[in-house]
Amino acid sequence: MAMLQRGNEQVASVNDDSGAGAGEIDIRWMIDAVLQRRWFIIAVPTILMALAAIFVVMRPATYLASTQLQLTNLRLTFSREDAFFVETQPDPAFLETQLQVIRSDRVALSALTTLGLLNPQSTVQKRVEALEALRRVYGVDRAGQSNVVQIYYEAKDPALAARVANGIATAYMAELQASRSDSAQSGSSWLREKLREVGPKARVIAEALPPPHKSNVRGILIIAAAGLVGACLAAFVALMWRLLDGRVRSPEDAAAITGVRCLGQFPQLPTAPARPKSGPIGNTFRADCPVQTFVIDAPGSNAWHTIRTAIGACQAGFGGQGVRFIGVTSTFAGEGRSTIATNLALALAVANHRVLLVDADAFDPALSAFYGGERAGLTNYLAEDKSLDRFTMVERRTGLHFLPLGADRGAHPANIWTDGIRRFLDEAATAYDYVIFDLPTLGMNADLRSAARYIDGFFLVVGWEQVSSQDIQVGLKSLAPVQERLLGTVLNKVDAAEAKWTLSAQTAFASRQNGTKTSSPTRTIAIAPAAKATKQGKKWTNKVLQLAFPRPTPVPPIRVLLEAHGGKRADETPPPKTAEKSGR
């Protein structure tokens, strides 16, 4: 219960410091989502603008001609002595009626026939098609609140545009004249003459002329509109992409999901070789893979600070009690848990600690395959009644001890977390300060639950853009004992060039902090405790070396180990006699 209470207090503290949760959507989250898909957001508008430009270049030129008519409404008024005409003010109903007359099929067919664009003997189908084609390119509108009507027609030929616009106006005026004549047939000869002038009348006030300029929408407006629509569409897709994707991209994401602090970041490193440069000699080996020795080779880097923070978490874990048996796991394979476990173990070894690195991944024993080959290891120790030092290997420069998984593992992964592991833990506790376990992934639920009975604390390695928040939550939810003992997370395989676009405050702070330079002409670098070549009994003694050198001189690796006499590198020390006897 005490362990659970301390874990809950740690979770609450981290949640208070981590800011907005992973599920919250705010302006910063939206900007981050857009920046993560910035190339997509640039590409979509660019493609649409290019297509729009092609359309603008390839589209045919069109010309718009218009005719203006002034409409009046005459009424016949009688007096005792005479009769005279009075022009009334056209009301909206009158003008709308005339607009519908101009748009009527009767006027349109009359204009097309008169202009020779339609054969009078055409079939009904031909007439319908001609009317539909005409309606797509002509229109009738009222000019503001006046009694002036505009008739416009658009065509590829400017002369044809003007001719059709004028033809429709002429057909409309002919229709008005015919309507007045029909109305006057019922009166006397004198009255018929008067009635022919009564009613709507139209007068051309602006005849359509061939337009000198194209009427097409300006190409720049089309291109700009395509770019704007493309940018909005791409931004919307980017937001939906990020909302549905949920992959971890920042330390804040990892902290919000797990409820524990993200200790730092590891960069994307080159793929490790299949075999080390130098093989084992006797019971010794050399850690010469740049991926697994990156921390001690790159002092002052983000990874170096991350491992130092992880060591601090081990020493101050769970109320300051500290932890000695540490497990390193991840959600899925390929996130780099073996890399982090090895770097952590080497850093502790260089810092004058007695450290044992154990390959406890029975499903994917990568460290054993890389360093130990088919050597006997943990499974053999559990099966035989022999001391632990009979199965461990020693790293020749740092003094790190390594315990492979073991040989003759068979077709089925061995269950190492049995009661027999207690003998191993008791012996390891007396011989080492820290024991680092390279564990299976969270998907191996039974093994992780069994391991949680013996391991003090866990580090969760999170692959940058390799795992989603839902995957981590599912994995930890099924492993409550592991989640309660989480010391922190490490964001691994981070692309530094892309990570700066995540708007992560922790990433920006770490980058700025590590990029700060001193103004002094020389720097004093405290190299981590380096192993002396002299032995005291069977143990290596360590000292802290301080090197002062001019600024142009490159910083030497932190793992430079000097002998006490002669200034030789420790890695030049001849192999132990046991190695010579073995014939290797």
Coordinates of C-alpha atoms in Angstrom, one line a residue:
M1 CA 0.0 0.0 0.0
A2 CA 2.9 2.4 0.8
M3 CA 4.4 1.7 -2.6
L4 CA 1.0 2.4 -4.3
Q5 CA 0.6 5.6 -2.3
R6 CA 4.0 6.8 -3.3
G7 CA 3.3 6.0 -6.9
N8 CA 0.0 7.9 -6.8
E9 CA 1.7 10.9 -5.3
Q10 CA 4.3 10.8 -8.0
V11 CA 1.6 10.6 -10.7
A12 CA -0.3 13.5 -9.3
S13 CA 2.9 15.6 -9.1
V14 CA 3.8 14.8 -12.7
N15 CA 0.3 15.6 -13.9
D16 CA 0.4 19.0 -12.2
D17 CA 3.7 19.8 -14.0
S18 CA 2.9 18.4 -17.4
G19 CA 0.4 21.0 -18.4
A20 CA -2.5 20.2 -20.7
G21 CA -3.4 16.5 -21.0
A22 CA -3.1 14.5 -24.1
G23 CA -6.8 14.6 -24.7
E24 CA -7.2 18.4 -24.5
I25 CA -7.3 20.4 -27.7
D26 CA -6.1 24.0 -27.5
I27 CA -4.4 26.5 -29.8
R28 CA -1.0 25.1 -29.0
W29 CA -2.1 21.6 -29.9
M30 CA -3.6 22.8 -33.2
I31 CA -0.5 24.7 -34.1
D32 CA 1.6 21.7 -33.3
A33 CA -0.6 19.5 -35.4
V34 CA -0.2 21.8 -38.3
L35 CA 3.5 22.1 -38.0
Q36 CA 3.9 18.3 -37.9
R37 CA 2.2 18.1 -41.3
R38 CA 3.8 21.3 -42.6
W39 CA 5.1 19.7 -45.8
F40 CA 1.7 18.2 -46.5
I41 CA 0.0 21.6 -45.9
I42 CA 2.5 23.2 -48.3
A43 CA 2.2 20.5 -50.9
V44 CA -1.7 20.5 -51.2
P45 CA -2.1 24.2 -51.9
T46 CA 0.9 24.2 -54.2
I47 CA -0.6 21.3 -56.2
L48 CA -4.1 23.0 -56.4
M49 CA -2.5 26.3 -57.4
A50 CA -0.5 24.6 -60.1
L51 CA -3.7 23.0 -61.4
A52 CA -5.5 26.3 -61.2
A53 CA -2.7 28.0 -63.2
I54 CA -3.0 25.3 -65.9
F55 CA -6.7 25.9 -66.0
V56 CA -6.2 29.6 -66.4
V57 CA -3.8 29.2 -69.2
M58 CA -5.8 26.5 -71.0
R59 CA -9.3 28.0 -70.6
P60 CA -10.9 29.8 -73.7
A61 CA -11.4 33.5 -73.6
T62 CA -15.0 34.7 -73.2
Y63 CA -16.6 38.1 -73.8
L64 CA -19.7 39.6 -72.1
A65 CA -21.9 42.1 -73.9
S66 CA -24.9 43.8 -72.4
T67 CA -27.9 45.9 -73.6
Q68 CA -29.8 48.3 -71.3
L69 CA -33.5 49.0 -71.7
Q70 CA -35.6 51.6 -69.9
L71 CA -39.1 50.4 -69.1
T72 CA -42.1 52.7 -68.8
N73 CA -45.8 52.1 -68.2
L74 CA -48.2 54.4 -70.0
R75 CA -51.9 54.9 -69.0
L76 CA -54.6 56.5 -71.1
T77 CA -56.5 59.3 -69.1
F78 CA -59.7 60.9 -70.3
S79 CA -61.0 64.5 -69.6
R80 CA -64.2 66.2 -70.7
E81 CA -62.5 67.6 -73.8
D82 CA -59.7 65.2 -74.7
A83 CA -57.8 62.0 -73.8
F84 CA -54.0 62.0 -73.0
F85 CA -51.3 59.6 -71.8
V86 CA -49.8 59.6 -68.3
E87 CA -46.5 57.8 -67.4
T88 CA -46.8 56.0 -64.1
Q89 CA -44.0 55.2 -61.8
P90 CA -43.1 51.5 -62.3
D91 CA -43.7 49.4 -59.2
P92 CA -41.6 46.3 -58.2
A93 CA -44.4 44.0 -59.3
F94 CA -44.5 45.6 -62.8
L95 CA -40.7 45.4 -63.2
E96 CA -40.5 41.7 -62.0
T97 CA -43.3 40.9 -64.5
Q98 CA -41.3 42.4 -67.3
L99 CA -38.1 40.6 -66.2
Q100 CA -40.0 37.3 -66.4
V101 CA -41.3 38.2 -69.9
I102 CA -37.8 38.8 -71.1
R103 CA -36.6 35.5 -69.7
S104 CA -39.5 33.6 -71.2
D105 CA -39.0 30.9 -73.8
R106 CA -41.2 32.8 -76.3
V107 CA -38.8 35.8 -76.4
A108 CA -35.7 33.5 -76.4
L109 CA -36.9 31.3 -79.3
S110 CA -37.9 34.4 -81.2
A111 CA -34.5 35.9 -80.8
L112 CA -32.7 32.7 -81.8
T113 CA -34.8 32.3 -84.8
T114 CA -34.4 35.9 -85.9
L115 CA -30.6 35.8 -85.5
G116 CA -30.4 32.5 -87.5
L117 CA -29.1 30.5 -84.6
L118 CA -32.1 28.2 -84.6
N119 CA -34.0 26.7 -87.5
P120 CA -37.7 27.5 -87.3
Q121 CA -38.5 24.0 -88.4
S122 CA -36.3 22.4 -85.6
T123 CA -37.7 19.6 -83.6
V124 CA -38.9 20.1 -80.0
Q125 CA -35.7 18.4 -78.7
K126 CA -33.5 20.8 -80.7
R127 CA -35.4 23.8 -79.3
V128 CA -35.1 22.5 -75.7
E129 CA -31.4 22.0 -76.1
A130 CA -31.0 25.5 -77.7
L131 CA -32.9 27.1 -74.8
E132 CA -30.7 25.3 -72.2
A133 CA -27.5 26.4 -73.9
L134 CA -28.8 30.0 -74.0
R135 CA -29.8 30.1 -70.3
R136 CA -26.3 29.0 -69.3
V137 CA -24.7 32.1 -70.9
Y138 CA -27.3 34.9 -70.7
G139 CA -29.2 36.7 -68.0
V140 CA -31.5 39.6 -67.2
D141 CA -31.2 41.8 -64.1
R142 CA -32.6 45.1 -62.8
A143 CA -30.0 47.8 -62.4
G144 CA -30.3 48.7 -58.8
Q145 CA -33.6 50.3 -57.8
S146 CA -34.1 51.9 -61.2
N147 CA -36.5 51.0 -64.0
V148 CA -33.5 50.1 -66.2
V149 CA -33.0 46.4 -67.2
Q150 CA -29.8 44.8 -68.4
I151 CA -29.7 42.0 -70.8
Y152 CA -26.3 40.3 -71.1
Y153 CA -24.9 37.5 -73.1
E154 CA -21.5 35.7 -72.9
A155 CA -19.7 34.1 -75.9
K156 CA -16.3 33.3 -77.2
D157 CA -16.9 35.7 -80.1
P158 CA -17.3 39.3 -79.0
A159 CA -19.4 40.2 -82.1
L160 CA -21.7 37.3 -81.4
A161 CA -22.2 38.3 -77.8
A162 CA -23.3 41.8 -78.8
R163 CA -25.6 40.5 -81.6
V164 CA -27.4 38.1 -79.3
A165 CA -27.8 40.6 -76.5
N166 CA -29.3 43.1 -78.9
G167 CA -31.4 40.4 -80.5
I168 CA -33.0 39.5 -77.2
A169 CA -33.8 43.1 -76.6
T170 CA -35.4 43.5 -80.0
A171 CA -37.5 40.3 -79.5
Y172 CA -38.7 41.6 -76.2
M173 CA -39.8 44.9 -77.6
A174 CA -41.5 43.1 -80.5
E175 CA -43.4 41.0 -78.0
L176 CA -44.6 44.2 -76.2
Q177 CA -45.8 45.7 -79.4
A178 CA -47.7 42.6 -80.4
S179 CA -49.3 42.4 -76.9
R180 CA -50.6 46.0 -77.2
S181 CA -51.9 45.4 -80.7
D182 CA -53.9 42.4 -79.5
S183 CA -55.4 44.4 -76.7
A184 CA -56.5 47.3 -79.0
Q185 CA -58.5 45.1 -81.4
S186 CA -61.7 45.3 -79.3
G187 CA -62.1 49.1 -79.5
S188 CA -63.1 51.6 -82.2
S189 CA -60.7 52.8 -84.8
W190 CA -60.0 56.0 -82.8
L191 CA -59.6 54.1 -79.6
R192 CA -57.5 51.4 -81.2
E193 CA -54.9 54.0 -82.2
K194 CA -54.8 55.2 -78.6
L195 CA -54.7 51.8 -77.0
R196 CA -51.6 50.8 -79.1
E197 CA -49.6 53.3 -77.1
V198 CA -50.9 52.1 -73.7
G199 CA -49.0 49.7 -71.4
P200 CA -45.4 48.7 -71.0
K201 CA -42.9 50.3 -73.3
A202 CA -39.2 49.7 -73.6
R203 CA -36.5 52.0 -75.0
V204 CA -32.9 51.0 -75.7
I205 CA -30.7 53.4 -73.8
A206 CA -27.4 51.5 -74.3
E207 CA -27.0 49.2 -77.3
A208 CA -24.6 46.2 -76.9
L209 CA -21.2 46.6 -78.6
P210 CA -18.5 44.0 -79.1
P211 CA -16.6 44.0 -75.8
P212 CA -12.9 44.8 -76.2
H213 CA -11.8 42.9 -73.0
K214 CA -12.3 39.3 -71.8
S215 CA -14.9 38.7 -69.2
N216 CA -13.1 35.7 -67.6
V217 CA -12.5 35.8 -63.9
R218 CA -9.0 37.1 -63.3
G219 CA -6.5 34.2 -63.3
I220 CA -4.7 35.5 -60.2
L221 CA -8.0 35.4 -58.2
I222 CA -8.6 31.8 -59.3
I223 CA -5.0 30.7 -58.3
A224 CA -5.3 32.5 -55.0
A225 CA -8.6 30.9 -54.2
A226 CA -7.2 27.5 -55.1
G227 CA -4.3 28.1 -52.7
L228 CA -6.6 29.3 -49.9
V229 CA -9.0 26.3 -50.3
G230 CA -6.0 23.9 -50.4
A231 CA -4.5 25.4 -47.3
C232 CA -7.7 25.2 -45.3
L233 CA -8.4 21.6 -46.5
A234 CA -4.8 20.5 -45.7
A235 CA -5.0 22.1 -42.3
F236 CA -8.3 20.3 -41.5
V237 CA -6.8 17.0 -42.7
A238 CA -3.7 17.6 -40.5
L239 CA -5.9 18.3 -37.4
M240 CA -8.0 15.2 -38.0
W241 CA -4.8 13.2 -38.7
R242 CA -3.2 14.3 -35.4
L243 CA -6.5 13.7 -33.5
L244 CA -6.8 10.1 -34.8
D245 CA -3.1 9.3 -34.9
G246 CA -2.1 10.0 -31.3
R247 CA 1.5 8.9 -31.6
V248 CA 3.9 10.2 -29.0
R249 CA 6.1 13.1 -30.2
S250 CA 7.1 15.0 -27.1
P251 CA 8.1 14.5 -23.5
E252 CA 4.9 16.1 -22.5
D253 CA 2.9 13.5 -24.4
A254 CA 4.8 10.7 -22.7
A255 CA 4.3 12.3 -19.2
A256 CA 0.6 12.9 -19.8
I257 CA 0.0 9.3 -20.9
T258 CA 2.0 7.4 -18.3
G259 CA 1.6 9.8 -15.3
V260 CA 5.3 9.9 -14.6
R261 CA 8.1 12.2 -15.6
C262 CA 9.7 11.9 -19.0
L263 CA 13.4 11.9 -18.1
G264 CA 14.7 13.1 -21.4
Q265 CA 15.3 12.1 -25.0
F266 CA 17.7 9.9 -27.0
P267 CA 18.4 10.9 -30.6
Q268 CA 17.9 8.7 -33.7
L269 CA 21.2 6.7 -34.0
P270 CA 22.5 4.6 -36.9
T271 CA 21.4 1.0 -36.9
A272 CA 23.6 -1.2 -34.7
P273 CA 25.8 -3.7 -36.6
A274 CA 24.9 -7.4 -36.4
R275 CA 28.1 -8.2 -34.5
P276 CA 30.6 -6.2 -32.4
K277 CA 33.9 -5.2 -33.9
S278 CA 35.8 -7.4 -31.5
G279 CA 34.4 -10.6 -30.1
P280 CA 34.6 -11.9 -26.6
I281 CA 38.0 -13.0 -25.2
G282 CA 37.5 -15.5 -22.5
N283 CA 34.9 -14.1 -20.1
T284 CA 35.5 -10.6 -21.3
F285 CA 34.0 -8.5 -24.0
R286 CA 34.3 -5.0 -25.4
A287 CA 31.3 -2.6 -25.8
D288 CA 32.3 -1.0 -29.0
C289 CA 28.9 -0.4 -30.6
P290 CA 28.4 3.4 -31.0
V291 CA 24.7 3.0 -30.4
Q292 CA 25.1 1.3 -27.1
T293 CA 28.0 3.5 -25.9
F294 CA 26.6 6.8 -27.1
V295 CA 26.2 8.3 -23.7
I296 CA 29.7 7.8 -22.5
D297 CA 31.0 8.8 -26.0
A298 CA 29.0 12.1 -26.1
P299 CA 29.3 14.0 -22.8
G300 CA 27.0 17.0 -22.6
S301 CA 24.5 15.7 -25.1
N302 CA 20.8 15.4 -24.5
A303 CA 21.2 11.7 -24.1
W304 CA 24.0 12.2 -21.6
H305 CA 21.7 14.4 -19.5
T306 CA 18.9 11.9 -19.9
I307 CA 20.9 9.1 -18.5
R308 CA 22.2 11.2 -15.6
T309 CA 18.5 12.1 -14.8
A310 CA 17.7 8.4 -14.9
I311 CA 20.5 7.6 -12.5
G312 CA 19.1 10.3 -10.2
A313 CA 15.7 8.8 -10.4
C314 CA 17.2 5.4 -9.4
Q315 CA 18.9 7.0 -6.4
A316 CA 15.9 9.0 -5.3
G317 CA 13.2 6.6 -6.3
F318 CA 10.0 6.2 -4.2
G319 CA 10.5 8.6 -1.4
G320 CA 14.3 8.6 -1.4
Q321 CA 14.7 4.9 -0.6
G322 CA 16.4 4.3 -3.9
V323 CA 16.2 1.2 -6.2
R324 CA 18.8 -1.4 -7.0
F325 CA 17.0 -3.8 -9.3
I326 CA 15.9 -1.9 -12.3
G327 CA 13.9 -3.1 -15.3
V328 CA 13.9 -1.5 -18.8
T329 CA 10.9 -2.2 -21.0
S330 CA 8.9 -0.8 -23.9
T331 CA 5.5 -1.1 -25.4
F332 CA 6.6 -2.8 -28.6
A333 CA 9.8 -4.3 -30.0
G334 CA 12.1 -1.9 -31.9
E335 CA 11.7 1.1 -29.6
G336 CA 15.2 0.7 -28.2
R337 CA 14.9 -0.7 -24.7
S338 CA 18.2 -2.7 -25.1
T339 CA 20.0 0.5 -26.2
I340 CA 18.8 2.4 -23.2
A341 CA 19.5 -0.4 -20.8
T342 CA 23.1 -0.8 -22.1
N343 CA 23.8 3.0 -22.0
L344 CA 22.4 3.2 -18.5
A345 CA 24.5 0.3 -17.3
L346 CA 27.7 1.6 -18.9
A347 CA 27.1 5.1 -17.4
L348 CA 26.7 3.6 -13.9
A349 CA 29.8 1.5 -14.4
V350 CA 31.9 4.5 -15.5
A351 CA 30.6 6.4 -12.4
N352 CA 32.4 3.9 -10.1
H353 CA 29.4 1.7 -9.4
R354 CA 29.4 -2.1 -9.5
V355 CA 26.8 -2.9 -12.2
L356 CA 25.4 -6.1 -13.6
L357 CA 23.5 -5.9 -16.9
V358 CA 21.2 -8.9 -17.4
D359 CA 19.5 -10.0 -20.6
A360 CA 16.1 -11.1 -19.2
D361 CA 14.2 -11.0 -22.5
A362 CA 13.5 -14.7 -23.2
F363 CA 11.6 -13.7 -26.4
D364 CA 14.2 -11.5 -28.1
P365 CA 17.6 -11.8 -26.4
A366 CA 19.3 -9.2 -28.5
L367 CA 22.1 -8.4 -26.0
S368 CA 23.0 -12.1 -25.6
A369 CA 23.1 -12.6 -29.4
F370 CA 25.3 -9.4 -29.8
Y371 CA 27.8 -9.9 -27.0
G372 CA 27.5 -13.4 -25.6
G373 CA 26.6 -15.6 -28.5
E374 CA 25.7 -19.0 -27.2
R375 CA 27.4 -18.6 -23.9
A376 CA 25.9 -19.9 -20.7
G377 CA 24.0 -17.4 -18.7
L378 CA 21.0 -16.7 -16.5
T379 CA 19.0 -19.8 -17.5
N380 CA 22.0 -22.0 -16.9
Y381 CA 22.7 -20.3 -13.5
L382 CA 19.1 -21.0 -12.5
A383 CA 19.4 -24.7 -13.5
E384 CA 22.8 -25.3 -11.9
D385 CA 24.2 -24.9 -8.4
K386 CA 27.1 -22.7 -9.3
S387 CA 28.2 -19.2 -8.3
L388 CA 27.2 -16.2 -10.4
D389 CA 30.6 -15.2 -11.4
R390 CA 31.0 -18.4 -13.4
F391 CA 28.4 -17.0 -15.9
T392 CA 29.0 -13.3 -16.1
M393 CA 31.2 -11.5 -18.6
V394 CA 33.2 -8.4 -17.9
E395 CA 33.5 -5.3 -20.2
R396 CA 37.2 -4.8 -20.6
R397 CA 37.3 -1.0 -20.2
T398 CA 34.5 0.0 -17.8
G399 CA 34.3 -3.1 -15.7
L400 CA 30.6 -3.6 -16.4
H401 CA 29.4 -7.1 -15.8
F402 CA 27.0 -8.7 -18.3
L403 CA 24.9 -11.8 -17.8
P404 CA 23.6 -13.3 -21.0
L405 CA 20.2 -15.1 -21.1
G406 CA 21.9 -18.5 -21.5
A407 CA 22.6 -21.3 -23.9
D408 CA 20.4 -24.2 -24.9
R409 CA 17.2 -22.3 -24.5
G410 CA 15.2 -24.6 -26.6
A411 CA 12.3 -23.8 -28.9
H412 CA 10.1 -22.3 -26.2
P413 CA 11.1 -19.2 -24.2
A414 CA 12.3 -20.0 -20.7
N415 CA 10.4 -18.8 -17.7
I416 CA 13.1 -17.2 -15.6
W417 CA 10.9 -15.5 -13.0
T418 CA 10.4 -18.5 -10.8
D419 CA 11.3 -19.0 -7.2
G420 CA 14.8 -19.8 -8.3
I421 CA 15.4 -16.2 -9.2
R422 CA 15.6 -15.4 -5.5
R423 CA 19.0 -17.1 -5.2
F424 CA 20.2 -15.0 -8.1
L425 CA 18.9 -11.7 -6.5
D426 CA 20.4 -12.5 -3.1
E427 CA 23.9 -13.2 -4.7
A428 CA 23.6 -10.2 -7.0
A429 CA 22.6 -7.9 -4.1
T430 CA 25.9 -8.6 -2.3
A431 CA 28.1 -8.3 -5.4
Y432 CA 26.6 -5.3 -7.2
D433 CA 25.3 -1.8 -6.5
Y434 CA 22.8 -1.9 -9.4
V435 CA 21.3 -4.7 -11.5
I436 CA 19.8 -3.6 -14.8
F437 CA 17.4 -6.0 -16.5
D438 CA 16.7 -5.8 -20.2
L439 CA 13.0 -7.0 -20.1
P440 CA 10.4 -8.1 -22.7
T441 CA 7.8 -5.7 -24.0
L442 CA 4.6 -4.8 -22.2
G443 CA 2.8 -7.3 -24.4
M444 CA 4.5 -10.2 -22.6
N445 CA 2.0 -9.7 -19.7
A446 CA 2.8 -12.8 -17.7
D447 CA 6.6 -12.2 -17.7
L448 CA 6.3 -8.5 -16.7
R449 CA 3.9 -9.4 -13.9
S450 CA 6.3 -12.0 -12.6
A451 CA 9.2 -9.6 -12.9
A452 CA 7.4 -6.9 -10.9
R453 CA 7.5 -9.2 -7.9
Y454 CA 11.3 -8.9 -7.8
I455 CA 12.2 -5.6 -9.5
D456 CA 12.3 -2.4 -7.6
G457 CA 11.6 0.1 -10.4
F458 CA 11.0 0.3 -14.2
F459 CA 11.9 2.6 -17.0
L460 CA 9.6 2.7 -20.0
V461 CA 11.3 3.4 -23.3
V462 CA 8.9 5.2 -25.7
G463 CA 9.8 5.2 -29.4
W464 CA 9.4 8.7 -30.9
E465 CA 6.5 8.5 -33.4
Q466 CA 6.5 4.7 -33.1
V467 CA 3.8 4.1 -30.5
S468 CA 0.4 5.8 -29.8
S469 CA -1.0 6.9 -26.5
Q470 CA -3.7 4.3 -26.7
D471 CA -1.1 1.5 -27.1
I472 CA 0.8 2.7 -24.0
Q473 CA -2.4 3.1 -22.0
V474 CA -3.6 -0.4 -22.9
G475 CA -0.2 -1.9 -22.1
L476 CA 0.1 -0.2 -18.7
K477 CA -3.5 -0.7 -17.7
S478 CA -3.0 -4.5 -17.8
L479 CA 0.2 -4.2 -15.8
A480 CA -0.7 -2.3 -12.7
P481 CA 2.4 -3.5 -10.7
V482 CA 4.7 -2.2 -13.4
Q483 CA 2.9 1.1 -13.6
E484 CA 3.0 1.6 -9.9
R485 CA 6.8 1.2 -10.0
L486 CA 7.5 3.4 -13.0
L487 CA 10.5 5.6 -12.3
G488 CA 10.1 7.5 -15.6
T489 CA 10.1 7.3 -19.4
V490 CA 12.7 7.9 -22.0
L491 CA 11.8 9.2 -25.4
N492 CA 14.0 7.3 -27.8
K493 CA 14.9 7.6 -31.5
V494 CA 14.0 11.3 -31.6
D495 CA 14.6 13.1 -34.9
A496 CA 16.1 16.3 -33.6
A497 CA 15.3 18.2 -36.8
E498 CA 11.6 17.3 -36.6
A499 CA 11.3 17.5 -32.8
K500 CA 11.9 21.2 -32.8
W501 CA 8.6 21.6 -34.6
T502 CA 6.6 19.9 -31.9
L503 CA 6.4 23.1 -29.7
S504 CA 7.5 21.1 -26.7
A505 CA 8.6 23.3 -23.9
Q506 CA 10.8 20.5 -22.4
T507 CA 12.5 19.9 -25.7
A508 CA 13.1 23.6 -26.3
F509 CA 14.5 24.0 -22.7
A510 CA 16.8 21.0 -23.0
S511 CA 18.1 22.2 -26.4
R512 CA 18.8 25.7 -25.2
Q513 CA 20.3 24.5 -22.0
N514 CA 22.7 22.1 -23.7
G515 CA 23.5 24.6 -26.4
T516 CA 24.7 27.2 -23.9
K517 CA 28.5 28.0 -24.3
T518 CA 30.9 29.3 -21.8
S519 CA 32.9 32.4 -22.6
S520 CA 36.1 31.3 -20.9
P521 CA 39.1 30.5 -23.2
T522 CA 39.5 27.0 -21.7
R523 CA 37.1 24.5 -20.2
T524 CA 37.6 22.0 -17.5
I525 CA 35.8 18.8 -18.2
A526 CA 35.2 16.3 -15.4
I527 CA 35.5 12.9 -17.0
A528 CA 33.5 10.3 -15.2
P529 CA 35.4 8.0 -12.9
A530 CA 37.9 6.2 -15.1
A531 CA 39.1 2.7 -14.3
K532 CA 42.8 2.4 -13.3
A533 CA 44.8 -0.4 -14.7
T534 CA 46.1 -1.5 -11.4
K535 CA 44.1 -4.0 -9.5
Q536 CA 43.5 -4.2 -5.8
G537 CA 42.7 -7.9 -5.3
K538 CA 40.1 -8.6 -7.9
K539 CA 38.5 -5.1 -8.1
W540 CA 39.2 -2.2 -10.3
T541 CA 39.7 1.2 -8.5
N542 CA 38.5 4.4 -10.2
K543 CA 39.5 8.0 -10.1
V544 CA 38.0 11.2 -11.4
L545 CA 40.2 12.9 -14.1
Q546 CA 40.0 16.6 -14.9
L547 CA 41.4 17.7 -18.2
A548 CA 41.9 21.4 -19.2
F549 CA 42.4 22.1 -22.9
P550 CA 41.9 25.0 -25.3
R551 CA 38.5 25.5 -26.9
P552 CA 39.4 24.3 -30.4
T553 CA 40.5 20.9 -29.0
P554 CA 37.6 18.4 -29.3
V555 CA 36.2 17.1 -26.1
P556 CA 37.5 13.5 -25.5
P557 CA 35.0 10.7 -24.9
I558 CA 33.9 10.3 -21.3
R559 CA 35.0 6.7 -21.4
V560 CA 38.7 7.6 -21.9
L561 CA 40.3 5.4 -19.2
L562 CA 43.9 6.0 -18.3
E563 CA 46.2 3.7 -16.5
A564 CA 47.8 5.1 -13.3
H565 CA 51.3 4.6 -14.8
G566 CA 52.6 5.3 -18.3
G567 CA 49.4 7.1 -19.6
K568 CA 48.2 4.1 -21.6
R569 CA 44.6 3.5 -22.4
A570 CA 42.9 0.9 -20.3
D571 CA 41.7 -0.7 -23.5
E572 CA 45.3 -1.4 -24.5
T573 CA 45.7 -3.6 -21.4
P574 CA 46.6 -7.1 -22.4
P575 CA 43.8 -9.6 -22.0
P576 CA 43.6 -11.5 -18.7
K577 CA 45.6 -14.7 -18.4
T578 CA 42.4 -16.8 -18.4
A579 CA 41.9 -15.5 -21.9
E580 CA 45.3 -16.6 -23.0
K581 CA 44.7 -20.1 -21.6
S582 CA 41.5 -20.4 -23.5
G583 CA 43.4 -20.0 -26.8
R584 CA 41.3 -17.0 -27.9

